[in-house]
PDB file of C-alpha atoms in Angstrom:
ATOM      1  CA  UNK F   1      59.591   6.719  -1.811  1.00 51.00           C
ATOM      2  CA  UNK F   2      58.908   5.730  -5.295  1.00 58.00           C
ATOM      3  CA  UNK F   3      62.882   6.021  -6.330  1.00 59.00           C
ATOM      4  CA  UNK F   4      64.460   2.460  -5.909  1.00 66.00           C
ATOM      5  CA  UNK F   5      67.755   3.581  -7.009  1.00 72.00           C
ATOM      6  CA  UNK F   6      70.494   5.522  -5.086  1.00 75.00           C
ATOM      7  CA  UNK F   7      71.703   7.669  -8.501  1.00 77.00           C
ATOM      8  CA  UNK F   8      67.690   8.266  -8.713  1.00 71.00           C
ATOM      9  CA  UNK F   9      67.486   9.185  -5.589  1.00 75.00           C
ATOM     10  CA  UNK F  10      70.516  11.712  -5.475  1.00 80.00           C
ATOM     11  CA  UNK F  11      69.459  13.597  -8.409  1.00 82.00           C
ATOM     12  CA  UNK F  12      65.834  14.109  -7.014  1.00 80.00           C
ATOM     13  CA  UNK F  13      67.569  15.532  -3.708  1.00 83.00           C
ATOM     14  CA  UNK F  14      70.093  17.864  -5.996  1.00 86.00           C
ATOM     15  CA  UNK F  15      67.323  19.143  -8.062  1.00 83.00           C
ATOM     16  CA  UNK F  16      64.819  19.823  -4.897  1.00 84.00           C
ATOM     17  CA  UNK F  17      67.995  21.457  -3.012  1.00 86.00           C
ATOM     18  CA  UNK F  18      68.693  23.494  -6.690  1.00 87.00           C
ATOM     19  CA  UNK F  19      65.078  25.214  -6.638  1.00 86.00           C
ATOM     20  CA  UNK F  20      65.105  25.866  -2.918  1.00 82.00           C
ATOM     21  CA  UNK F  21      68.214  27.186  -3.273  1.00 83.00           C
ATOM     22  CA  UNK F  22      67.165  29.547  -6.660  1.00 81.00           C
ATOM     23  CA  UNK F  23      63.678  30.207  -5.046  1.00 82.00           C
ATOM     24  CA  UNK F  24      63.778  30.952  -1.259  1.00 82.00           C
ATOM     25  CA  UNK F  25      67.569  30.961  -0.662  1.00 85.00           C
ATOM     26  CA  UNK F  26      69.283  33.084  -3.041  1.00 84.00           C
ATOM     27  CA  UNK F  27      66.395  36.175  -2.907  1.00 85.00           C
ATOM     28  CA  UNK F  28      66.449  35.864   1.318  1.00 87.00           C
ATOM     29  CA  UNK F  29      70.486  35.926   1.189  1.00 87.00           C
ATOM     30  CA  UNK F  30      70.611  38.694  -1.700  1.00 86.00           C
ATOM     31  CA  UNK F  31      68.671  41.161   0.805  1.00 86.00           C
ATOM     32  CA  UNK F  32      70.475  40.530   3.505  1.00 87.00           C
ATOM     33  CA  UNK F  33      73.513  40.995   1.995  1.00 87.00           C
ATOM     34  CA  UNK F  34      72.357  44.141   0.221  1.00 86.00           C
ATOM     35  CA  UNK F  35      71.336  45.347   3.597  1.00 86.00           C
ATOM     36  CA  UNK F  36      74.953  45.004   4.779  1.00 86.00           C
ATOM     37  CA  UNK F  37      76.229  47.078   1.431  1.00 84.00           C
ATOM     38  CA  UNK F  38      77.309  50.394   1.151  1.00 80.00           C
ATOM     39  CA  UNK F  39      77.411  50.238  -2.627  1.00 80.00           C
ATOM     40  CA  UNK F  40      76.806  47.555  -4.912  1.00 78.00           C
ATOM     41  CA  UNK F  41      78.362  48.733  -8.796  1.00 78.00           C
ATOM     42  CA  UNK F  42      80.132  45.019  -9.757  1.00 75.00           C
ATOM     43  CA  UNK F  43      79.007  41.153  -8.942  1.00 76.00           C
ATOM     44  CA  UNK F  44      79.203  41.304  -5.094  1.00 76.00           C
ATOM     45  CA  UNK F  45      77.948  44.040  -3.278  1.00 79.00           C
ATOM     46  CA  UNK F  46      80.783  46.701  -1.387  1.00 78.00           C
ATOM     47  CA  UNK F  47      81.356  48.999   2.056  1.00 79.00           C
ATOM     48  CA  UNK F  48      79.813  45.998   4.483  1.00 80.00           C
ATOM     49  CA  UNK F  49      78.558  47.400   7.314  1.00 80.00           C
ATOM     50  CA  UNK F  50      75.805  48.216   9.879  1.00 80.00           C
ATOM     51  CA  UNK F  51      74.942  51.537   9.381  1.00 84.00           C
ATOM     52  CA  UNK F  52      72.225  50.508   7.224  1.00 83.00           C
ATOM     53  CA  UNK F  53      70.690  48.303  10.740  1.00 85.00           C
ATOM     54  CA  UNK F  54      71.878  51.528  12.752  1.00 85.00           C
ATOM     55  CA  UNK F  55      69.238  53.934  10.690  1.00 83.00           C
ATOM     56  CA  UNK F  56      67.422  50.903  10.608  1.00 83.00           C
ATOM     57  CA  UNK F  57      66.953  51.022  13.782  1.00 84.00           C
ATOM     58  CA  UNK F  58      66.360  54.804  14.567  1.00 80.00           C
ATOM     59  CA  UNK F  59      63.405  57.085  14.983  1.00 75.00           C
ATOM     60  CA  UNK F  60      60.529  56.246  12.211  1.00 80.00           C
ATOM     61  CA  UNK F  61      61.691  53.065  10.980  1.00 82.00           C
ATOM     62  CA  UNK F  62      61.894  51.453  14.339  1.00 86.00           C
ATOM     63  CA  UNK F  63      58.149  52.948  15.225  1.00 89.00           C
ATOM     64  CA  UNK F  64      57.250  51.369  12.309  1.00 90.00           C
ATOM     65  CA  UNK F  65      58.768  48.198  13.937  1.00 90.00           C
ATOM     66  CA  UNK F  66      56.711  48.550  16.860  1.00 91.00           C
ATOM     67  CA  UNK F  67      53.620  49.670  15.146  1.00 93.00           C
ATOM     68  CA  UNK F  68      54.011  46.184  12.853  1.00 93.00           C
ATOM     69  CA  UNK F  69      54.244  44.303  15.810  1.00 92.00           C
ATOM     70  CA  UNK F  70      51.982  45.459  17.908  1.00 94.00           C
ATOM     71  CA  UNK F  71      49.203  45.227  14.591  1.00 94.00           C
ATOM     72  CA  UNK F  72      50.113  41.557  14.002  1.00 93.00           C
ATOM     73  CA  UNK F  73      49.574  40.390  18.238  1.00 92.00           C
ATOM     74  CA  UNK F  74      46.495  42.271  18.647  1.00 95.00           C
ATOM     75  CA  UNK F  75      44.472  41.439  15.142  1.00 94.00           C
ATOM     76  CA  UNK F  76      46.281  37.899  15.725  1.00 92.00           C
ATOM     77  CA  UNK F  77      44.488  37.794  18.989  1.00 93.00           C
ATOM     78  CA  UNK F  78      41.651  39.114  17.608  1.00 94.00           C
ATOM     79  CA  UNK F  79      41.198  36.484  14.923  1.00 93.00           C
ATOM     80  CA  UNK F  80      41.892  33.664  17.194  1.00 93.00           C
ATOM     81  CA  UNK F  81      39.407  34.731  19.320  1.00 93.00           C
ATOM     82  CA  UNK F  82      36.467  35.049  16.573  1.00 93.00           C
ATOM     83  CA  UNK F  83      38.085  32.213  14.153  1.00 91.00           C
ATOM     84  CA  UNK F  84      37.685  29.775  17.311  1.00 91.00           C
ATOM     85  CA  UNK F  85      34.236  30.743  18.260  1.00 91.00           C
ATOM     86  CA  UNK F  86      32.795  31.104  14.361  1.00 90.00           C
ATOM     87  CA  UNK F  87      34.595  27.249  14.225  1.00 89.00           C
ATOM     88  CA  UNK F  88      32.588  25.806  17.763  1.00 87.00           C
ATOM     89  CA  UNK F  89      29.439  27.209  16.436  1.00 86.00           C
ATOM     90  CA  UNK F  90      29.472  26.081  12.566  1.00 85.00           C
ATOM     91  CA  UNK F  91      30.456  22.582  14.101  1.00 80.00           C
ATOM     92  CA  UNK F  92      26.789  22.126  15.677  1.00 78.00           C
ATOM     93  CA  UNK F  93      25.043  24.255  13.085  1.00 77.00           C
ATOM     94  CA  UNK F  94      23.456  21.949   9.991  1.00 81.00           C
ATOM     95  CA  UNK F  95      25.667  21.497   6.748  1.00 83.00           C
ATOM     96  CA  UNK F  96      24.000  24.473   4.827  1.00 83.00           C
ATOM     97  CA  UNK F  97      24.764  26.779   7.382  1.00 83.00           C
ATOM     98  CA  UNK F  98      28.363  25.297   8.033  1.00 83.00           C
ATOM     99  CA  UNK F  99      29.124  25.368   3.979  1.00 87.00           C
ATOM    100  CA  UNK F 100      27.680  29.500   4.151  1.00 87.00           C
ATOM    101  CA  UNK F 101      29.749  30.337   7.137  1.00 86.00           C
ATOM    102  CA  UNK F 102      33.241  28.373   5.783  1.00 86.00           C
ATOM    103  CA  UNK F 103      32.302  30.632   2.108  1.00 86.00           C
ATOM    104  CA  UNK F 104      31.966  33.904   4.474  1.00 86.00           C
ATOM    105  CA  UNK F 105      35.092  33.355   6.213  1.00 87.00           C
ATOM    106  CA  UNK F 106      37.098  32.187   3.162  1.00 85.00           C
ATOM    107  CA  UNK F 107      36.097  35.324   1.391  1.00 85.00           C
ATOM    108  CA  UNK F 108      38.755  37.579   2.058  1.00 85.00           C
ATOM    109  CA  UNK F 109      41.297  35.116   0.627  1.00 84.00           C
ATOM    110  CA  UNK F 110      39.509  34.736  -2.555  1.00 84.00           C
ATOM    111  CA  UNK F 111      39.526  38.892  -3.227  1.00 86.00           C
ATOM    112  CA  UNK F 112      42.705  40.798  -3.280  1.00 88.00           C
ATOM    113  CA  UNK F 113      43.638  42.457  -0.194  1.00 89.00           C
ATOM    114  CA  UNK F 114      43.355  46.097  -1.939  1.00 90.00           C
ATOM    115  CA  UNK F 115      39.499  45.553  -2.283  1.00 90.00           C
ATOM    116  CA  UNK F 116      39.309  44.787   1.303  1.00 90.00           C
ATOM    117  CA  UNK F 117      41.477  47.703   2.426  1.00 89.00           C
ATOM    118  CA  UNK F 118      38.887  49.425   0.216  1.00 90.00           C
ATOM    119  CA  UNK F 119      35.839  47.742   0.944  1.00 90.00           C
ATOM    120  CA  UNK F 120      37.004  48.934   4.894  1.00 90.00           C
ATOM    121  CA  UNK F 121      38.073  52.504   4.028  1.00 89.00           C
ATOM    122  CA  UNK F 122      34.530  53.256   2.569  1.00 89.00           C
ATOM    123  CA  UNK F 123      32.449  51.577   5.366  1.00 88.00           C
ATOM    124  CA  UNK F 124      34.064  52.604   8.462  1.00 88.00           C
ATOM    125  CA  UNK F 125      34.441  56.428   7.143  1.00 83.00           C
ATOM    126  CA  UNK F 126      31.101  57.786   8.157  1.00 80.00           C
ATOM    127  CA  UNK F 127      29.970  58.024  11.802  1.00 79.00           C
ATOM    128  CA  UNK F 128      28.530  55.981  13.577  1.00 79.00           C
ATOM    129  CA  UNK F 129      31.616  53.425  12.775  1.00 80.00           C
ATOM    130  CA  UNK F 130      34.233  56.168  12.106  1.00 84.00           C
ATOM    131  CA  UNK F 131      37.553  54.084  12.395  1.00 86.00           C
ATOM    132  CA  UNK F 132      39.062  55.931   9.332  1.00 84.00           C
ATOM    133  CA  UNK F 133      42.218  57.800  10.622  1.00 85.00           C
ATOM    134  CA  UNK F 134      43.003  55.570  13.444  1.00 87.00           C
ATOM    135  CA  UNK F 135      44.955  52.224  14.420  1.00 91.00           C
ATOM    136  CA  UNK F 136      41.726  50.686  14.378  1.00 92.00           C
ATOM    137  CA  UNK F 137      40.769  50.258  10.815  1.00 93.00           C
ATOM    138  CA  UNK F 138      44.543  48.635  10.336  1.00 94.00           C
ATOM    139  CA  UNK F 139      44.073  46.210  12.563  1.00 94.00           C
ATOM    140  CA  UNK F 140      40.811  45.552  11.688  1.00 94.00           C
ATOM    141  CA  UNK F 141      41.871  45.108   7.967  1.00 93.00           C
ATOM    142  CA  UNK F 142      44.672  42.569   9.255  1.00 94.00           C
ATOM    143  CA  UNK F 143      41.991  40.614  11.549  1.00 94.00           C
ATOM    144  CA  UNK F 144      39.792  40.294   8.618  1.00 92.00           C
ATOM    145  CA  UNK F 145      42.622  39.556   6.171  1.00 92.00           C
ATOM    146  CA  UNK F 146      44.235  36.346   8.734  1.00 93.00           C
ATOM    147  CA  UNK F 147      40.768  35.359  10.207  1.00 92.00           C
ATOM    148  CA  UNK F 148      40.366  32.838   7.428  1.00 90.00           C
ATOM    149  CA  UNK F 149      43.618  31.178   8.156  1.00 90.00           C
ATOM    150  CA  UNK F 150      42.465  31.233  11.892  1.00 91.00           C
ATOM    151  CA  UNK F 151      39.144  30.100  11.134  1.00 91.00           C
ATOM    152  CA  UNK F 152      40.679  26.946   8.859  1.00 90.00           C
ATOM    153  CA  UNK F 153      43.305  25.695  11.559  1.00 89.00           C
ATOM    154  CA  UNK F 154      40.842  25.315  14.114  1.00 89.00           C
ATOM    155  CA  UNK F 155      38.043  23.883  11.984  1.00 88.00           C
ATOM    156  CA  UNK F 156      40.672  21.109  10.554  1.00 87.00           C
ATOM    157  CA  UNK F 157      41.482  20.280  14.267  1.00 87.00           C
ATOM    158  CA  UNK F 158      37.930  19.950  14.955  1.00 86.00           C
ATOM    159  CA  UNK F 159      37.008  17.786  12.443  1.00 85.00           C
ATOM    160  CA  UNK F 160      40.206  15.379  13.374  1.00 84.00           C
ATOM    161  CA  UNK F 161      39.191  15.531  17.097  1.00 81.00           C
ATOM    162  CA  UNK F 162      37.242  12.498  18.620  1.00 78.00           C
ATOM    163  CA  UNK F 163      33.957  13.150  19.630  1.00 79.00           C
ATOM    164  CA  UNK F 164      34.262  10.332  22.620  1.00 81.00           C
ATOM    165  CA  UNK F 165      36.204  12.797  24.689  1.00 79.00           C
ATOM    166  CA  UNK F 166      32.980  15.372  24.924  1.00 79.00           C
ATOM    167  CA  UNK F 167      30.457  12.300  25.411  1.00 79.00           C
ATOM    168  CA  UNK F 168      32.335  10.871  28.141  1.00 84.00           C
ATOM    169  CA  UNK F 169      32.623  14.176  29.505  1.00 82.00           C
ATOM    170  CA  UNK F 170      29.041  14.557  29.202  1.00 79.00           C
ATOM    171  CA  UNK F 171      28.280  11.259  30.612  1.00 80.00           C
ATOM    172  CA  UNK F 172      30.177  12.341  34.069  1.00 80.00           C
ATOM    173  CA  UNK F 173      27.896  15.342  34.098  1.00 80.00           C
ATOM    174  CA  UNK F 174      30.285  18.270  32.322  1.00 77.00           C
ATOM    175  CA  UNK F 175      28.237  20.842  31.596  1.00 79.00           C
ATOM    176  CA  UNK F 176      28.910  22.725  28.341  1.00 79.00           C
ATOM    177  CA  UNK F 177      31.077  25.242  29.528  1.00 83.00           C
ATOM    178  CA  UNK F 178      33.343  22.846  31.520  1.00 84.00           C
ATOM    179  CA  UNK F 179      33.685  20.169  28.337  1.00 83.00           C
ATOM    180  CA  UNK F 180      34.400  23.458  26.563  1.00 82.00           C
ATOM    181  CA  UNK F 181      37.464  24.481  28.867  1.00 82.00           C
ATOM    182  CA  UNK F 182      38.366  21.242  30.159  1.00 83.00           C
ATOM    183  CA  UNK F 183      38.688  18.987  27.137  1.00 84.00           C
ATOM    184  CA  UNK F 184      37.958  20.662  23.805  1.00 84.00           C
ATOM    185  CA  UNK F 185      39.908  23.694  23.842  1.00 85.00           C
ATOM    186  CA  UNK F 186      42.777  22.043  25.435  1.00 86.00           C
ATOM    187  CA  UNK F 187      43.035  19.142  22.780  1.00 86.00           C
ATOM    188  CA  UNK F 188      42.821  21.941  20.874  1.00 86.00           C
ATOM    189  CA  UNK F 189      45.894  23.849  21.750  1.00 86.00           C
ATOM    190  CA  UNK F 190      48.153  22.898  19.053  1.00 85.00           C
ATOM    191  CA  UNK F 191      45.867  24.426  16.432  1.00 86.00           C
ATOM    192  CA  UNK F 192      45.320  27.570  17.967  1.00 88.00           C
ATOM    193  CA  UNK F 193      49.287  27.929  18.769  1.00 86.00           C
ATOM    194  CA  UNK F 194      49.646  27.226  15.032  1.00 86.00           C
ATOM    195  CA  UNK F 195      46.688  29.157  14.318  1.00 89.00           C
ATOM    196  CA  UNK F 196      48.269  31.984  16.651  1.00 89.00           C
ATOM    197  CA  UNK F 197      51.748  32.257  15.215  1.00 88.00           C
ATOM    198  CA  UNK F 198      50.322  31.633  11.342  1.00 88.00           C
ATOM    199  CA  UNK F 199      48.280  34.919  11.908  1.00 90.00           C
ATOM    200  CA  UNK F 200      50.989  36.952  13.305  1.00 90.00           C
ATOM    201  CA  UNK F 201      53.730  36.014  10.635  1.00 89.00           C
ATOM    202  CA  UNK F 202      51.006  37.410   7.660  1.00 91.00           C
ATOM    203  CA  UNK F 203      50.168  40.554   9.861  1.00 92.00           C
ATOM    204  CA  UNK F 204      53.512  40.935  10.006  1.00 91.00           C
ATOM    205  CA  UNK F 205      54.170  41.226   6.214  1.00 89.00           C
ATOM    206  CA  UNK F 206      50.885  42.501   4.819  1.00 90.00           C
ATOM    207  CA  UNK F 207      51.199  45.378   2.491  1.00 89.00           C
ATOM    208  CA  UNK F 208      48.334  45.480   0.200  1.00 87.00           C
ATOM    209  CA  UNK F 209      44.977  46.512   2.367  1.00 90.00           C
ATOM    210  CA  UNK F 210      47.514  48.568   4.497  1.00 92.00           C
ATOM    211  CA  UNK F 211      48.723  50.929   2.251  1.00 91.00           C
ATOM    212  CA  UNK F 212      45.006  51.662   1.908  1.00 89.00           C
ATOM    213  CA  UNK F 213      43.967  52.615   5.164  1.00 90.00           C
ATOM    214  CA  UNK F 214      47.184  53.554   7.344  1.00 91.00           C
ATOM    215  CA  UNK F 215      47.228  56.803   8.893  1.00 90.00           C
ATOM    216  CA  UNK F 216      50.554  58.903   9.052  1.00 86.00           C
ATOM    217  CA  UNK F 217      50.707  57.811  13.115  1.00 88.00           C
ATOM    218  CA  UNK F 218      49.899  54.534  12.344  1.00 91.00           C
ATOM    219  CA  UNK F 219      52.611  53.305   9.756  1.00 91.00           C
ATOM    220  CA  UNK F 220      54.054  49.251   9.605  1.00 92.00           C
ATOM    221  CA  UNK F 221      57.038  48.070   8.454  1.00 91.00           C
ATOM    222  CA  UNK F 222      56.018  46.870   5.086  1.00 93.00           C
ATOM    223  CA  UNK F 223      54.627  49.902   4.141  1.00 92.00           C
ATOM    224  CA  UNK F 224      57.638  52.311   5.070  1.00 91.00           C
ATOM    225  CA  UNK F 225      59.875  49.336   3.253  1.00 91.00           C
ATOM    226  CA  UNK F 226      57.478  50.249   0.406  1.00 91.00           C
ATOM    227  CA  UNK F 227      57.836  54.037   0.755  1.00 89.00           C
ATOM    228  CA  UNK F 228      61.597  53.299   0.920  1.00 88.00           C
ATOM    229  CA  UNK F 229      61.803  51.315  -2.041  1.00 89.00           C
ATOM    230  CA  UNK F 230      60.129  53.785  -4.002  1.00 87.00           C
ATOM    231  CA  UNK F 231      62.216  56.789  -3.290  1.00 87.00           C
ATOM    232  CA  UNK F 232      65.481  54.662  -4.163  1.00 84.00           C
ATOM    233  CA  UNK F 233      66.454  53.749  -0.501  1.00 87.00           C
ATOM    234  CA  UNK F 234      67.295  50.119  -1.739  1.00 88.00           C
ATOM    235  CA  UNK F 235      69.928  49.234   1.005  1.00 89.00           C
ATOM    236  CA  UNK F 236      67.747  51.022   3.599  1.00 89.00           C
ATOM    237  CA  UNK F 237      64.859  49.039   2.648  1.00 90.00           C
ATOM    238  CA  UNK F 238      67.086  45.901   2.658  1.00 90.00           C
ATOM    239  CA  UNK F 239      68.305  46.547   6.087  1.00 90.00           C
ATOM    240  CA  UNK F 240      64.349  47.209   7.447  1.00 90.00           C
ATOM    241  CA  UNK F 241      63.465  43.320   5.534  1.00 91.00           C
ATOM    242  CA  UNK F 242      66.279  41.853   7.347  1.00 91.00           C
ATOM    243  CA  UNK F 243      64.332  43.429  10.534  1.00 90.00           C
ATOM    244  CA  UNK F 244      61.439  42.414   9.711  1.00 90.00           C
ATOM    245  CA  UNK F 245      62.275  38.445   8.755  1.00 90.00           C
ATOM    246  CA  UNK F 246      64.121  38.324  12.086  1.00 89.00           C
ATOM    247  CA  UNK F 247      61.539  39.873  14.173  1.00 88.00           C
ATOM    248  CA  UNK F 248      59.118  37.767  12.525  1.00 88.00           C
ATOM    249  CA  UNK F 249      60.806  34.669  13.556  1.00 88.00           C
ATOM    250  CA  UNK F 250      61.374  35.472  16.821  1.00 86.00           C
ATOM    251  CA  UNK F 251      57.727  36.352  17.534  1.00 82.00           C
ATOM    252  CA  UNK F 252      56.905  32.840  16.056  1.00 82.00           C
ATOM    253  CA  UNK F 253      59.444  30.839  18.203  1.00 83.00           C
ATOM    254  CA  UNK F 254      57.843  32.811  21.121  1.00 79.00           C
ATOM    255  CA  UNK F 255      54.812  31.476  20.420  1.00 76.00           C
ATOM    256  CA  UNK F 256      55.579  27.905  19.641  1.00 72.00           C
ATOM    257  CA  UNK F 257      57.274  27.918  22.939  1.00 71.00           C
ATOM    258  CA  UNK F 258      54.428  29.517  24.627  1.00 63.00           C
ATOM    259  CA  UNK F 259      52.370  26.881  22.649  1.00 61.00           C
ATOM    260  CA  UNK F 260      54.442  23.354  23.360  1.00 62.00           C
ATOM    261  CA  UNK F 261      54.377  24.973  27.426  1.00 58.00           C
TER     262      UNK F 261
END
């Protein structure tokens, strides 16, 4: 808006198009098309086909699909549920405690993921909390590791909604519970959809805490793309990443649809 020229203009637009282009474009297009190669020895990759999708989509990569999935709805769920509370409650607590509780929930964004798969592995080893060796402690390392994002939509929508909805509500004689389900929540639907589908697509691709705290029946997608990767399986980890992108965005437009429903 601060370009008064056309030839100004058109040279901002062809430089922002050249980085998108070098940055998200070419690396999203070179896996796919490496996951459609049978060899690649010159320029341009050789052999296009599926048969990369078809083992792809077979026996312990597909479980992996399933296992991803189901990980990123239910610790998604999970950290809309607490993000949404721990949001309602800090906004009628006094500043101090608001500032503490927006520092606790941030923390696991500010420390890499590794010492939280860690942190996790080492706490919930021991009976009475013995999660170590299950689903559990996966998802739980997901809920932790997307809880902040939860937490931050929903406090940003709070903060932006007008307060003269709940008084009037109030005034009528709402009790807390029916201002809570009547008006606030729903105003606040388009944060928790965005909240929602946020979460999922970074369970969906988390690597880091995974790796150290999956058990051998509970495997995701990133980390046998990992395990693929580092055995050689370049074209077979392609073809899993193409998976995973497009299963990714189909869970999201399911949830903006649920959402805008």
């Amino acid at each position: 808006m601060l370009l008064w020229t056309r030839s100004s203009r058109a040279l901002v637009l062809g430089y922002f198009t050249l980085v998108v282009a070098v940055v998200f474009v070419a690396p999203i297009a070179t896996v796919v098309a490496a996951a459609l190669a049978g060899s690649w020895t010159g320029p341009l990759p050789s052999n296009l086909g599926g048969k990369n999708f078809s083992t792809a989509l077979s026996d312990e990569n597909f479980a992996s699909l399933i296992v991803s999935l189901q990980t990123a709805f239910i610790a998604g769920a999970l950290a809309l549920i607490v993000g949404t509370w721990a949001a309602l409650a800090s906004r009628e607590a006094p500043m101090w405690l608001r500032r503490i509780t927006d520092a606790v929930f941030h923390l696991p964004i500010a420390v890499p993921s590794v010492a939280i798969g860690l942190g996790l592995l080492i706490t919930f080893n021991e009976r009475p909390l013995l999660l170590g060796g299950t689903k559990w402690i996966v998802i739980l390392a997901h809920t932790v590791l997307v809880l902040a994002f939860a937490f931050s939509s929903v406090s940003a929508a709070l903060e932006r909604l007008d307060p003269a909805y709940r008084q009037a509500a109030e005034s009528l004689g709402a009790g807390p519970v029916r201002v809570l389900t009547r008006v606030t929540l729903p105003l606040l639907l388009p944060a928790l959809g965005a909240a929602a589908g946020l979460s999922i697509a970074l369970s969906m691709g988390e690597l880091g805490a995974t790796v150290m705290v999956y058990p051998a029946t509970w495997k995701t997608l990133p980390v046998s793309i990992f395990g693929l990767t580092d055995r050689g399986q370049v074209f077979l980890a392609a073809a899993n990443t193409t998976l995973l992108l497009a299963v990714t965005l189909i869970a999201l437009m399911v949830v903006g649809r649920i959402r805008r429903r």
